[in-house]
mmCIF file of C-alpha atoms and ligand atoms in Angstrom:
data_model
loop_
_atom_site.group_PDB
_atom_site.id
_atom_site.type_symbol
_atom_site.label_atom_id
_atom_site.label_comp_id
_atom_site.label_asym_id
_atom_site.label_seq_id
_atom_site.Cartn_x
_atom_site.Cartn_y
_atom_site.Cartn_z
ATOM 1 C CA MET A 1 27.758 -3.874 11.359
ATOM 2 C CA ILE A 2 25.885 -5.992 9.022
ATOM 3 C CA VAL A 3 24.609 -4.449 6.666
ATOM 4 C CA LEU A 4 21.979 -6.278 4.167
ATOM 5 C CA PRO A 5 19.653 -5.044 1.571
ATOM 6 C CA PRO A 6 16.616 -6.935 1.770
ATOM 7 C CA SER A 7 17.094 -8.013 -1.713
ATOM 8 C CA GLU A 8 19.918 -10.215 -0.540
ATOM 9 C CA VAL A 9 18.314 -11.738 1.552
ATOM 10 C CA THR A 10 16.190 -13.474 -1.270
ATOM 11 C CA SER A 11 18.603 -13.470 -3.995
ATOM 12 C CA GLY A 12 21.200 -15.146 -2.932
ATOM 13 C CA SER A 13 22.042 -19.063 -3.135
ATOM 14 C CA GLY A 14 23.423 -19.754 -0.470
ATOM 15 C CA SER A 15 21.794 -23.285 1.986
ATOM 16 C CA ASP A 16 20.297 -20.454 4.575
ATOM 17 C CA ILE A 17 18.668 -18.463 1.732
ATOM 18 C CA ILE A 18 15.186 -19.059 2.158
ATOM 19 C CA THR A 19 14.108 -19.510 -1.602
ATOM 20 C CA THR A 20 10.695 -17.887 -2.823
ATOM 21 C CA GLY A 21 7.488 -20.601 -3.688
ATOM 22 C CA ASP A 22 4.249 -20.507 -2.879
ATOM 23 C CA LYS A 23 2.537 -21.228 0.519
ATOM 24 C CA MET A 24 5.432 -19.318 2.266
ATOM 25 C CA LEU A 25 4.917 -17.696 4.233
ATOM 26 C CA PHE A 26 8.378 -15.943 4.546
ATOM 27 C CA ASP A 27 8.177 -14.763 1.015
ATOM 28 C CA LEU A 28 9.434 -11.393 1.415
ATOM 29 C CA LYS A 29 6.680 -10.186 -1.426
ATOM 30 C CA PRO A 30 3.038 -9.473 -1.557
ATOM 31 C CA LYS A 31 1.222 -13.121 -1.322
ATOM 32 C CA GLU A 32 -1.626 -13.392 -3.484
ATOM 33 C CA ASP A 33 -2.158 -17.144 -2.828
ATOM 34 C CA ILE A 34 -4.493 -17.742 -0.406
ATOM 35 C CA LYS A 35 -2.619 -20.729 1.625
ATOM 36 C CA SER A 36 0.472 -18.287 2.068
ATOM 37 C CA PHE A 37 -1.721 -14.916 3.316
ATOM 38 C CA PHE A 38 -1.822 -15.590 6.972
ATOM 39 C CA ASP A 39 -4.953 -14.815 9.181
ATOM 40 C CA ARG A 40 -7.416 -12.271 8.487
ATOM 41 C CA GLU A 41 -10.521 -14.430 7.514
ATOM 42 C CA GLU A 42 -12.296 -11.260 8.494
ATOM 43 C CA GLU A 43 -10.938 -8.748 6.034
ATOM 44 C CA ILE A 44 -11.442 -11.268 3.497
ATOM 45 C CA ASN A 45 -14.939 -11.905 3.913
ATOM 46 C CA ASP A 46 -15.090 -7.784 4.663
ATOM 47 C CA LEU A 47 -13.792 -7.304 0.988
ATOM 48 C CA VAL A 48 -15.312 -9.872 -1.011
ATOM 49 C CA ASP A 49 -18.880 -8.876 0.428
ATOM 50 C CA SER A 50 -17.361 -4.998 -0.107
ATOM 51 C CA ILE A 51 -16.963 -6.284 -3.674
ATOM 52 C CA GLU A 52 -20.053 -7.508 -4.424
ATOM 53 C CA LYS A 53 -21.754 -4.489 -2.923
ATOM 54 C CA TYR A 54 -20.051 -1.451 -2.994
ATOM 55 C CA PRO A 55 -18.683 0.502 -6.696
ATOM 56 C CA LEU A 56 -16.113 2.066 -4.981
ATOM 57 C CA THR A 57 -13.003 -0.407 -1.797
ATOM 58 C CA MET A 58 -10.844 1.543 0.311
ATOM 59 C CA VAL A 59 -8.316 -0.840 2.111
ATOM 60 C CA THR A 60 -5.883 1.553 5.300
ATOM 61 C CA GLY A 61 -2.905 0.566 6.917
ATOM 62 C CA LEU A 62 -0.203 1.098 7.811
ATOM 63 C CA ARG A 63 3.433 0.449 5.977
ATOM 64 C CA ARG A 64 3.462 -3.273 5.058
ATOM 65 C CA ILE A 65 1.120 -4.442 7.072
ATOM 66 C CA GLY A 66 -0.113 -6.375 4.437
ATOM 67 C CA LYS A 67 -2.669 -4.259 1.887
ATOM 68 C CA SER A 68 -1.981 -5.165 -1.410
ATOM 69 C CA SER A 69 -1.311 -8.792 -0.126
ATOM 70 C CA LEU A 70 -5.428 -8.557 1.112
ATOM 71 C CA VAL A 71 -6.521 -7.679 -2.393
ATOM 72 C CA ARG A 72 -4.358 -9.300 -4.518
ATOM 73 C CA THR A 73 -5.033 -12.363 -2.553
ATOM 74 C CA VAL A 74 -8.781 -11.790 -3.094
ATOM 75 C CA ILE A 75 -8.393 -11.162 -6.710
ATOM 76 C CA LYS A 76 -6.802 -14.419 -7.037
ATOM 77 C CA ASP A 77 -8.849 -16.652 -5.006
ATOM 78 C CA LYS A 78 -12.157 -15.525 -6.240
ATOM 79 C CA ARG A 79 -10.636 -15.164 -10.163
ATOM 80 C CA TYR A 80 -12.094 -11.806 -10.837
ATOM 81 C CA GLN A 81 -10.707 -10.133 -13.808
ATOM 82 C CA SER A 82 -8.533 -7.721 -12.716
ATOM 83 C CA VAL A 83 -6.064 -4.253 -13.408
ATOM 84 C CA CYS A 84 -3.442 -3.615 -10.987
ATOM 85 C CA LEU A 85 -1.874 0.188 -11.334
ATOM 86 C CA ASP A 86 0.498 1.103 -9.144
ATOM 87 C CA GLY A 87 0.697 4.384 -7.854
ATOM 88 C CA ARG A 88 3.775 5.264 -6.550
ATOM 89 C CA ALA A 89 5.402 3.586 -9.034
ATOM 90 C CA MET A 90 4.054 5.397 -12.146
ATOM 91 C CA TYR A 91 4.381 8.695 -9.966
ATOM 92 C CA ALA A 92 8.382 7.509 -10.728
ATOM 93 C CA ASN A 93 8.275 6.387 -13.675
ATOM 94 C CA SER A 94 6.426 9.281 -15.122
ATOM 95 C CA GLY A 95 8.873 12.006 -13.757
ATOM 96 C CA GLY A 96 6.191 13.423 -11.280
ATOM 97 C CA ASN A 97 3.591 13.530 -13.660
ATOM 98 C CA ILE A 98 1.144 10.536 -14.674
ATOM 99 C CA LYS A 99 -0.013 11.075 -17.933
ATOM 100 C CA LYS A 100 -2.813 9.370 -20.133
ATOM 101 C CA ALA A 101 0.079 8.011 -22.080
ATOM 102 C CA ASP A 102 1.124 6.062 -18.933
ATOM 103 C CA LEU A 103 -2.160 4.773 -17.986
ATOM 104 C CA ILE A 104 -2.632 3.410 -21.040
ATOM 105 C CA GLN A 105 0.623 1.411 -21.201
ATOM 106 C CA ARG A 106 -0.240 0.155 -18.215
ATOM 107 C CA LEU A 107 -3.760 -0.666 -19.269
ATOM 108 C CA GLN A 108 -3.075 -1.851 -22.786
ATOM 109 C CA ASN A 109 -0.713 -4.163 -20.733
ATOM 110 C CA ALA A 110 -2.688 -4.868 -17.863
ATOM 111 C CA LEU A 111 -6.091 -6.133 -20.236
ATOM 112 C CA SER A 112 -3.823 -8.497 -21.830
ATOM 113 C CA GLU A 113 -3.161 -10.667 -19.033
ATOM 114 C CA PHE A 114 -7.127 -10.715 -19.012
ATOM 115 C CA SER A 115 -7.732 -14.989 -18.604
ATOM 116 C CA ASN A 116 -10.146 -14.545 -21.242
ATOM 117 C CA PHE A 117 -8.285 -12.953 -23.479
ATOM 118 C CA GLU A 118 -9.860 -14.331 -26.729
ATOM 119 C CA LYS A 119 -13.358 -13.308 -26.194
ATOM 120 C CA PHE A 120 -12.576 -10.169 -24.171
ATOM 121 C CA LYS A 121 -10.553 -8.815 -27.766
ATOM 122 C CA VAL A 122 -13.444 -9.473 -29.790
ATOM 123 C CA PHE A 123 -15.261 -6.612 -27.310
ATOM 124 C CA LEU A 124 -12.621 -4.254 -28.296
ATOM 125 C CA SER A 125 -12.150 -5.135 -31.558
ATOM 126 C CA ASN A 126 -14.286 -1.431 -32.413
ATOM 127 C CA VAL A 127 -12.734 0.980 -29.909
ATOM 128 C CA ARG A 128 -11.029 3.830 -31.315
ATOM 129 C CA GLY A 129 -7.010 3.983 -31.016
ATOM 130 C CA ILE A 130 -7.249 0.034 -30.327
ATOM 131 C CA SER A 131 -6.182 -2.561 -32.358
ATOM 132 C CA VAL A 132 -5.956 -6.564 -31.364
ATOM 133 C CA LYS A 133 -3.929 -8.567 -33.278
ATOM 134 C CA ASP A 134 -3.866 -12.189 -32.127
ATOM 135 C CA LEU A 135 -2.511 -12.553 -28.406
ATOM 136 C CA SER A 136 -1.693 -8.716 -28.899
ATOM 137 C CA LEU A 137 -3.359 -5.604 -27.440
ATOM 138 C CA SER A 138 -2.231 -1.874 -28.967
ATOM 139 C CA MET A 139 -3.577 0.618 -27.844
ATOM 140 C CA ASN A 140 -2.850 4.498 -29.117
ATOM 141 C CA TRP A 141 -3.152 6.904 -26.345
ATOM 142 C CA LYS A 142 -3.829 10.388 -27.766
ATOM 143 C CA GLU A 143 -7.023 8.357 -29.876
ATOM 144 C CA VAL A 144 -8.465 6.114 -27.094
ATOM 145 C CA ASP A 145 -11.713 7.197 -25.638
ATOM 146 C CA LEU A 146 -11.323 6.199 -21.700
ATOM 147 C CA LEU A 147 -15.018 6.071 -21.119
ATOM 148 C CA SER A 148 -15.664 3.113 -24.115
ATOM 149 C CA LEU A 149 -13.109 1.539 -22.643
ATOM 150 C CA ILE A 150 -14.593 1.485 -19.787
ATOM 151 C CA GLU A 151 -18.020 0.312 -20.773
ATOM 152 C CA LYS A 152 -16.654 -1.980 -22.931
ATOM 153 C CA ILE A 153 -14.530 -4.204 -20.247
ATOM 154 C CA ASP A 154 -18.679 -3.370 -17.956
ATOM 155 C CA LYS A 155 -19.998 -4.960 -20.615
ATOM 156 C CA PHE A 156 -17.321 -8.059 -21.387
ATOM 157 C CA SER A 157 -17.592 -8.477 -17.754
ATOM 158 C CA GLU A 158 -21.109 -8.830 -17.577
ATOM 159 C CA LYS A 159 -21.373 -11.308 -19.935
ATOM 160 C CA GLU A 160 -18.498 -13.513 -18.312
ATOM 161 C CA ASN A 161 -20.628 -12.859 -15.302
ATOM 162 C CA ASN A 162 -17.461 -11.544 -13.031
ATOM 163 C CA TYR A 163 -16.178 -9.109 -11.386
ATOM 164 C CA ALA A 164 -13.478 -7.030 -13.222
ATOM 165 C CA VAL A 165 -12.037 -5.094 -10.411
ATOM 166 C CA PHE A 166 -9.542 -2.002 -10.645
ATOM 167 C CA PHE A 167 -6.592 -2.070 -7.841
ATOM 168 C CA PHE A 168 -5.325 1.974 -7.647
ATOM 169 C CA ASP A 169 -1.943 0.921 -5.430
ATOM 170 C CA GLU A 170 -0.583 3.850 -3.866
ATOM 171 C CA ALA A 171 -3.715 5.575 -4.907
ATOM 172 C CA GLN A 172 -2.596 9.260 -3.065
ATOM 173 C CA TYR A 173 0.283 9.119 -5.938
ATOM 174 C CA LEU A 174 -3.078 9.628 -8.359
ATOM 175 C CA LYS A 175 -3.087 13.207 -7.690
ATOM 176 C CA TYR A 176 -0.298 13.468 -9.805
ATOM 177 C CA TYR A 177 -2.528 12.547 -12.689
ATOM 178 C CA GLY A 178 -2.745 15.210 -15.653
ATOM 179 C CA THR A 179 -3.105 18.815 -14.126
ATOM 180 C CA LYS A 180 -5.916 19.496 -12.264
ATOM 181 C CA GLY A 181 -4.372 17.313 -8.702
ATOM 182 C CA GLY A 182 -5.771 14.072 -9.970
ATOM 183 C CA ASN A 183 -9.336 15.246 -10.591
ATOM 184 C CA ASP A 184 -9.617 13.190 -14.730
ATOM 185 C CA LEU A 185 -9.429 10.370 -12.866
ATOM 186 C CA LEU A 186 -10.760 11.283 -10.505
ATOM 187 C CA SER A 187 -13.743 11.656 -12.620
ATOM 188 C CA LEU A 188 -13.661 8.763 -14.433
ATOM 189 C CA PHE A 189 -13.929 6.667 -11.231
ATOM 190 C CA SER A 190 -16.887 8.745 -10.369
ATOM 191 C CA TYR A 191 -17.776 7.320 -13.942
ATOM 192 C CA MET A 192 -17.319 4.065 -13.169
ATOM 193 C CA TYR A 193 -19.056 4.100 -9.919
ATOM 194 C CA ASP A 194 -22.651 5.966 -11.517
ATOM 195 C CA ASN A 195 -22.682 3.564 -14.436
ATOM 196 C CA SER A 196 -20.504 0.198 -14.227
ATOM 197 C CA LYS A 197 -21.818 -2.371 -12.920
ATOM 198 C CA PHE A 198 -19.255 -5.126 -12.911
ATOM 199 C CA ILE A 199 -16.264 -2.969 -12.347
ATOM 200 C CA LYS A 200 -15.450 -2.208 -9.105
ATOM 201 C CA ILE A 201 -12.612 -0.346 -7.811
ATOM 202 C CA ILE A 202 -10.646 -0.574 -4.695
ATOM 203 C CA ILE A 203 -7.749 1.928 -3.837
ATOM 204 C CA SER A 204 -5.734 1.615 -1.224
ATOM 205 C CA GLY A 205 -2.544 2.954 0.644
ATOM 206 C CA SER A 206 -0.248 3.718 3.691
ATOM 207 C CA GLU A 207 -0.624 7.350 3.673
ATOM 208 C CA ILE A 208 -4.270 7.520 4.717
ATOM 209 C CA GLY A 209 -5.274 11.035 5.149
ATOM 210 C CA LEU A 210 -3.714 11.503 1.813
ATOM 211 C CA LEU A 211 -5.732 8.802 0.791
ATOM 212 C CA HIS A 212 -8.884 10.918 1.700
ATOM 213 C CA ASP A 213 -7.643 14.662 0.180
ATOM 214 C CA PHE A 214 -7.373 12.857 -2.943
ATOM 215 C CA LEU A 215 -10.459 11.182 -2.757
ATOM 216 C CA ASN A 216 -12.676 14.902 -0.898
ATOM 217 C CA VAL A 217 -16.126 13.038 -0.792
ATOM 218 C CA ASP A 218 -17.441 15.312 1.204
ATOM 219 C CA ASP A 219 -16.317 18.192 -1.494
ATOM 220 C CA TYR A 220 -19.236 19.452 -3.765
ATOM 221 C CA LYS A 221 -16.866 20.061 -6.688
ATOM 222 C CA SER A 222 -15.062 17.223 -6.189
ATOM 223 C CA PRO A 223 -15.785 14.259 -9.322
ATOM 224 C CA LEU A 224 -16.414 11.935 -5.966
ATOM 225 C CA TYR A 225 -18.791 13.795 -4.573
ATOM 226 C CA GLY A 226 -21.168 12.290 -1.982
ATOM 227 C CA ARG A 227 -20.391 8.928 -2.699
ATOM 228 C CA TYR A 228 -20.213 6.111 -0.495
ATOM 229 C CA ILE A 229 -16.952 4.437 -0.257
ATOM 230 C CA ARG A 230 -16.734 1.162 2.097
ATOM 231 C CA GLU A 231 -13.137 1.438 3.998
ATOM 232 C CA ILE A 232 -11.480 -1.686 5.280
ATOM 233 C CA SER A 233 -8.940 -0.984 7.520
ATOM 234 C CA LEU A 234 -6.512 -4.180 8.309
ATOM 235 C CA ASN A 235 -5.050 -3.533 12.083
ATOM 236 C CA PRO A 236 -1.269 -4.962 12.908
ATOM 237 C CA PHE A 237 -2.294 -8.935 14.583
ATOM 238 C CA ASP A 238 -1.816 -9.272 18.159
ATOM 239 C CA LYS A 239 0.531 -11.263 20.124
ATOM 240 C CA SER A 240 -0.613 -14.483 19.619
ATOM 241 C CA THR A 241 -1.210 -14.016 15.886
ATOM 242 C CA SER A 242 1.694 -12.890 15.747
ATOM 243 C CA ILE A 243 3.808 -15.575 17.589
ATOM 244 C CA SER A 244 1.736 -18.427 15.933
ATOM 245 C CA PHE A 245 2.467 -16.354 12.723
ATOM 246 C CA LEU A 246 6.222 -17.053 13.051
ATOM 247 C CA GLU A 247 6.234 -20.437 14.564
ATOM 248 C CA LYS A 248 4.251 -21.531 11.145
ATOM 249 C CA GLY A 249 6.751 -19.666 8.956
ATOM 250 C CA PHE A 250 10.181 -21.293 10.948
ATOM 251 C CA ASP A 251 8.110 -24.358 10.764
ATOM 252 C CA GLU A 252 8.021 -24.193 6.873
ATOM 253 C CA ILE A 253 10.935 -23.739 6.210
ATOM 254 C CA LYS A 254 12.195 -25.845 8.932
ATOM 255 C CA VAL A 255 14.329 -23.729 11.003
ATOM 256 C CA LYS A 256 14.359 -24.206 14.682
ATOM 257 C CA ILE A 257 13.850 -21.483 16.866
ATOM 258 C CA ASP A 258 13.388 -21.397 20.495
ATOM 259 C CA ARG A 259 9.735 -20.279 21.832
ATOM 260 C CA GLU A 260 11.401 -17.948 24.021
ATOM 261 C CA ASN A 261 13.480 -16.571 21.312
ATOM 262 C CA ILE A 262 9.937 -15.887 19.284
ATOM 263 C CA ARG A 263 8.099 -14.055 21.444
ATOM 264 C CA ARG A 264 11.042 -11.446 21.954
ATOM 265 C CA ALA A 265 10.944 -10.900 18.217
ATOM 266 C CA VAL A 266 7.624 -9.733 18.702
ATOM 267 C CA GLU A 267 7.827 -8.281 21.938
ATOM 268 C CA VAL A 268 10.623 -5.924 19.473
ATOM 269 C CA LEU A 269 8.804 -5.841 16.003
ATOM 270 C CA ASP A 270 5.270 -6.151 17.408
ATOM 271 C CA GLY A 271 2.226 -7.482 14.973
ATOM 272 C CA ILE A 272 2.921 -6.475 11.383
ATOM 273 C CA PRO A 273 3.047 -8.857 8.979
ATOM 274 C CA GLY A 274 5.990 -7.211 6.392
ATOM 275 C CA TYR A 275 8.525 -6.768 9.757
ATOM 276 C CA LEU A 276 7.751 -10.741 10.726
ATOM 277 C CA VAL A 277 8.518 -11.644 7.721
ATOM 278 C CA GLU A 278 12.203 -9.704 7.611
ATOM 279 C CA PHE A 279 12.759 -10.673 10.340
ATOM 280 C CA GLY A 280 12.144 -14.775 9.128
ATOM 281 C CA ASN A 281 14.078 -14.402 6.774
ATOM 282 C CA ARG A 282 17.190 -13.212 8.878
ATOM 283 C CA TYR A 283 16.456 -15.459 10.972
ATOM 284 C CA ALA A 284 16.575 -18.123 8.934
ATOM 285 C CA GLN A 285 20.612 -17.011 7.466
ATOM 286 C CA PHE A 286 21.862 -15.989 10.721
ATOM 287 C CA LYS A 287 20.230 -18.461 13.367
ATOM 288 C CA ASP A 288 20.985 -15.695 16.053
ATOM 289 C CA LEU A 289 18.310 -14.080 17.584
ATOM 290 C CA ASP A 290 20.372 -10.513 18.132
ATOM 291 C CA MET A 291 21.940 -10.690 14.981
ATOM 292 C CA ALA A 292 18.929 -11.145 12.700
ATOM 293 C CA ILE A 293 16.884 -8.271 14.610
ATOM 294 C CA LYS A 294 19.148 -5.896 14.380
ATOM 295 C CA SER A 295 19.994 -6.957 10.585
ATOM 296 C CA THR A 296 15.737 -6.498 10.410
ATOM 297 C CA PHE A 297 16.505 -2.719 11.244
ATOM 298 C CA GLN A 298 18.477 -2.008 8.695
ATOM 299 C CA GLY A 299 16.374 -3.782 6.049
ATOM 300 C CA LEU A 300 13.532 -2.118 7.147
ATOM 301 C CA SER A 301 16.055 1.645 7.673
ATOM 302 C CA GLY A 302 16.487 0.746 3.830
ATOM 303 C CA MET A 303 12.780 0.293 3.028
ATOM 304 C CA ILE A 304 11.677 4.232 4.239
ATOM 305 C CA GLU A 305 14.880 5.914 2.682
ATOM 306 C CA GLY A 306 13.035 6.156 0.090
ATOM 307 C CA GLU A 307 10.209 7.612 1.853
ATOM 308 C CA ILE A 308 12.331 9.883 4.100
ATOM 309 C CA LYS A 309 14.381 11.264 1.272
ATOM 310 C CA GLU A 310 10.933 12.664 -0.357
ATOM 311 C CA LEU A 311 10.210 13.637 2.888
ATOM 312 C CA GLU A 312 13.179 15.793 3.081
ATOM 313 C CA ARG A 313 12.449 17.053 -0.158
ATOM 314 C CA LYS A 314 8.998 18.591 0.300
ATOM 315 C CA SER A 315 10.818 20.416 3.370
ATOM 316 C CA PRO A 316 13.834 19.343 6.157
ATOM 317 C CA ARG A 317 11.352 20.461 9.085
ATOM 318 C CA TYR A 318 9.608 16.968 8.756
ATOM 319 C CA VAL A 319 12.405 14.946 8.628
ATOM 320 C CA GLN A 320 13.709 17.003 11.975
ATOM 321 C CA THR A 321 10.219 16.530 13.218
ATOM 322 C CA LEU A 322 9.667 13.359 13.065
ATOM 323 C CA ALA A 323 13.328 13.097 14.584
ATOM 324 C CA TYR A 324 12.129 15.704 16.953
ATOM 325 C CA ILE A 325 9.028 13.279 18.297
ATOM 326 C CA SER A 326 10.601 9.446 18.061
ATOM 327 C CA ASN A 327 13.551 11.220 20.726
ATOM 328 C CA GLY A 328 10.478 12.663 22.633
ATOM 329 C CA ILE A 329 10.367 16.314 22.022
ATOM 330 C CA ASN A 330 6.690 14.911 21.825
ATOM 331 C CA THR A 331 4.498 18.417 22.558
ATOM 332 C CA TRP A 332 3.929 22.003 19.973
ATOM 333 C CA SER A 333 5.397 23.708 22.631
ATOM 334 C CA GLY A 334 8.849 21.306 22.237
ATOM 335 C CA LEU A 335 8.774 21.235 18.636
ATOM 336 C CA LYS A 336 8.607 24.532 18.697
ATOM 337 C CA ASN A 337 11.777 25.418 21.178
ATOM 338 C CA ALA A 338 13.624 22.623 19.832
ATOM 339 C CA PHE A 339 13.065 23.880 15.727
ATOM 340 C CA PHE A 340 14.115 28.033 17.514
ATOM 341 C CA ALA A 341 16.505 26.363 19.223
ATOM 342 C CA LYS A 342 18.553 25.001 16.511
ATOM 343 C CA GLY A 343 17.822 28.834 14.887
ATOM 344 C CA ASP A 344 14.780 27.693 12.535
ATOM 345 C CA THR A 345 12.297 30.176 13.376
ATOM 346 C CA ILE A 346 9.416 28.740 12.291
ATOM 347 C CA SER A 347 5.634 30.205 12.458
ATOM 348 C CA ASP A 348 2.917 28.511 14.287
ATOM 349 C CA SER A 349 1.098 28.089 11.063
ATOM 350 C CA ARG A 350 4.037 26.751 9.369
ATOM 351 C CA LEU A 351 4.614 24.026 12.591
ATOM 352 C CA TYR A 352 1.054 23.235 12.442
ATOM 353 C CA GLU A 353 0.919 22.323 8.747
ATOM 354 C CA ILE A 354 3.949 20.362 9.541
ATOM 355 C CA LEU A 355 2.668 18.324 11.882
ATOM 356 C CA LYS A 356 -0.916 18.145 10.171
ATOM 357 C CA ASN A 357 0.841 16.669 7.525
ATOM 358 C CA LEU A 358 2.493 13.918 9.310
ATOM 359 C CA GLU A 359 -0.982 13.030 11.013
ATOM 360 C CA LYS A 360 -2.412 12.207 7.313
ATOM 361 C CA MET A 361 1.190 10.590 5.938
ATOM 362 C CA THR A 362 0.168 7.392 9.161
ATOM 363 C CA TRP A 363 3.619 8.693 10.572
ATOM 364 C CA ILE A 364 2.673 10.095 13.633
ATOM 365 C CA LYS A 365 -0.894 10.371 15.668
ATOM 366 C CA GLN A 366 -1.867 12.802 18.997
ATOM 367 C CA GLU A 367 -2.098 11.271 21.600
ATOM 368 C CA ARG A 368 -5.865 10.995 23.122
ATOM 369 C CA THR A 369 -5.259 13.665 25.720
ATOM 370 C CA GLY A 370 -4.298 15.857 22.603
ATOM 371 C CA GLU A 371 -1.566 17.648 23.971
ATOM 372 C CA LYS A 372 1.708 15.356 22.578
ATOM 373 C CA TYR A 373 2.556 13.087 19.137
ATOM 374 C CA GLU A 374 3.641 9.828 19.320
ATOM 375 C CA ILE A 375 5.031 8.073 16.171
ATOM 376 C CA ILE A 376 2.566 5.335 15.158
ATOM 377 C CA ASP A 377 4.170 2.338 14.464
ATOM 378 C CA ASN A 378 7.424 1.612 17.184
ATOM 379 C CA VAL A 379 9.832 -0.180 14.331
ATOM 380 C CA LEU A 380 10.166 3.255 12.703
ATOM 381 C CA LYS A 381 9.975 5.233 15.993
ATOM 382 C CA GLU A 382 13.472 3.376 16.772
ATOM 383 C CA ILE A 383 14.369 3.452 13.499
ATOM 384 C CA LEU A 384 14.173 7.901 13.546
ATOM 385 C CA LYS A 385 15.894 7.919 16.437
ATOM 386 C CA SER A 386 19.119 6.140 15.926
ATOM 387 C CA GLY A 387 18.877 8.176 12.333
ATOM 388 C CA ASP A 388 19.240 11.174 14.245
ATOM 389 C CA GLU A 389 22.166 9.840 16.778
HETATM 390 N N1 ATP B 1 -1.412 -12.250 6.212
HETATM 391 C C1 ATP B 1 -0.168 -12.325 5.991
HETATM 392 N N2 ATP B 1 0.247 -13.694 5.939
HETATM 393 C C2 ATP B 1 1.312 -14.145 4.822
HETATM 394 N N3 ATP B 1 2.420 -12.831 4.773
HETATM 395 C C3 ATP B 1 1.745 -11.578 5.151
HETATM 396 C C4 ATP B 1 0.087 -11.162 5.246
HETATM 397 N N4 ATP B 1 0.094 -9.809 5.020
HETATM 398 C C5 ATP B 1 1.339 -9.361 4.829
HETATM 399 N N5 ATP B 1 2.165 -10.287 4.324
HETATM 400 C C6 ATP B 1 3.494 -10.186 4.112
HETATM 401 O O1 ATP B 1 4.214 -8.497 4.622
HETATM 402 C C7 ATP B 1 4.634 -7.910 3.836
HETATM 403 C C8 ATP B 1 4.286 -7.068 2.996
HETATM 404 O O2 ATP B 1 2.438 -7.223 3.026
HETATM 405 P P1 ATP B 1 2.046 -6.161 1.552
HETATM 406 O O3 ATP B 1 3.138 -5.569 0.873
HETATM 407 O O4 ATP B 1 1.302 -6.578 1.089
HETATM 408 O O5 ATP B 1 2.039 -4.439 2.588
HETATM 409 P P2 ATP B 1 1.344 -3.220 2.807
HETATM 410 O O6 ATP B 1 0.645 -2.957 3.300
HETATM 411 O O7 ATP B 1 0.786 -3.162 0.998
HETATM 412 O O8 ATP B 1 2.610 -3.217 2.058
HETATM 413 P P3 ATP B 1 2.914 -1.035 1.979
HETATM 414 O O9 ATP B 1 2.764 -0.343 2.298
HETATM 415 O O10 ATP B 1 4.798 -1.243 1.871
HETATM 416 O O11 ATP B 1 2.687 -0.993 0.342
HETATM 417 C C9 ATP B 1 4.477 -9.107 2.190
HETATM 418 O O12 ATP B 1 6.080 -9.437 2.269
HETATM 419 C C10 ATP B 1 3.672 -10.312 2.687
HETATM 420 O O13 ATP B 1 4.091 -10.929 1.575
HETATM 421 MG MG1 MG B 2 1.454 -2.309 -0.859
#
């Protein structure tokens, strides 16, 4: 059995290993350069349009579909000033409770990288808790008043006639900010929404239902109540786009592959660019279709391992439910019977909650008839299926 974590594919030094470089479609990192970002013209235009017109944009789509790449590419191409914060990383690094100190630390790093830092630091010189020396910025998290800081960033951006984009990736994790389910951060968002003409917020994440739950715009008690959010949703590439993507990727790295093999790979992997990129790297290494596909699946199963562990921590029933559904036990009564047969007398309300949450995390959806559940992503379905063997 070949076990090959994704990192080994890019970090090795063998001659078949693809080294990262720009203009490479098969680079495993989120893209930032428009030349290496394939297709998606419409989504790029939509995002730019949204940034120009609306304070808050949400970018959604399945895991590995290209959400982070879309936002980063647009930020770079349009030369917006930006502050990029990853909710999942902040959650993990803060031991599950994101504090103001964590946020300030990230802000400090991001703001220090503003392209016009020399000019920007002048704007910050009289903000309490911030000291600027030469090219470095240091913030005392206890003293910094976030609203004053936001105001300064907005003023600076207005003067520069450029937007400052605050990109909160994997934003559903921001509900772990502070002690009020992330409400302090939502209040900050609503302040920015209402007052900052040149600051634009983009939030993104693959667990779409949880993202909506977090923003909670329909609840009058929520800080963002009633605010309009433009949603840009990324879909998988269709078959012919996926084929062109692989053809171009292999062309770039000068690896020969039959069109028939490309077609077969797309048949198995569908149109999620992240999966196609994984495949591209592995085919370049093995030059064998079956091995490359097998190794891609192994890499992807490593990728979701963390998420599965997280689900397991919430309740082993989540993972069990996913395993049942991927193996075809996908009706309400089928699931209930399967749990009972295992000696788990799960209540109706608990099963309902588990299914609802799995939907919100974009693992499953209900079929059109509403009677059956299915795993949304076919590749993950295969991985979950084999995991239960
Ligand atoms: N349109 C595209 N052109 C080229 N590469 C792409 C494209 N979309 C995504 N990729 C590649 O696919 C992989 C996943 O992309 P990215 O990280 O942007 O997706 P994501 O939706 O943010 O994923 P996650 O849900 O894991 O955060 C990366 O290797 C990225 O370079
Ligand atoms: Mg991402």
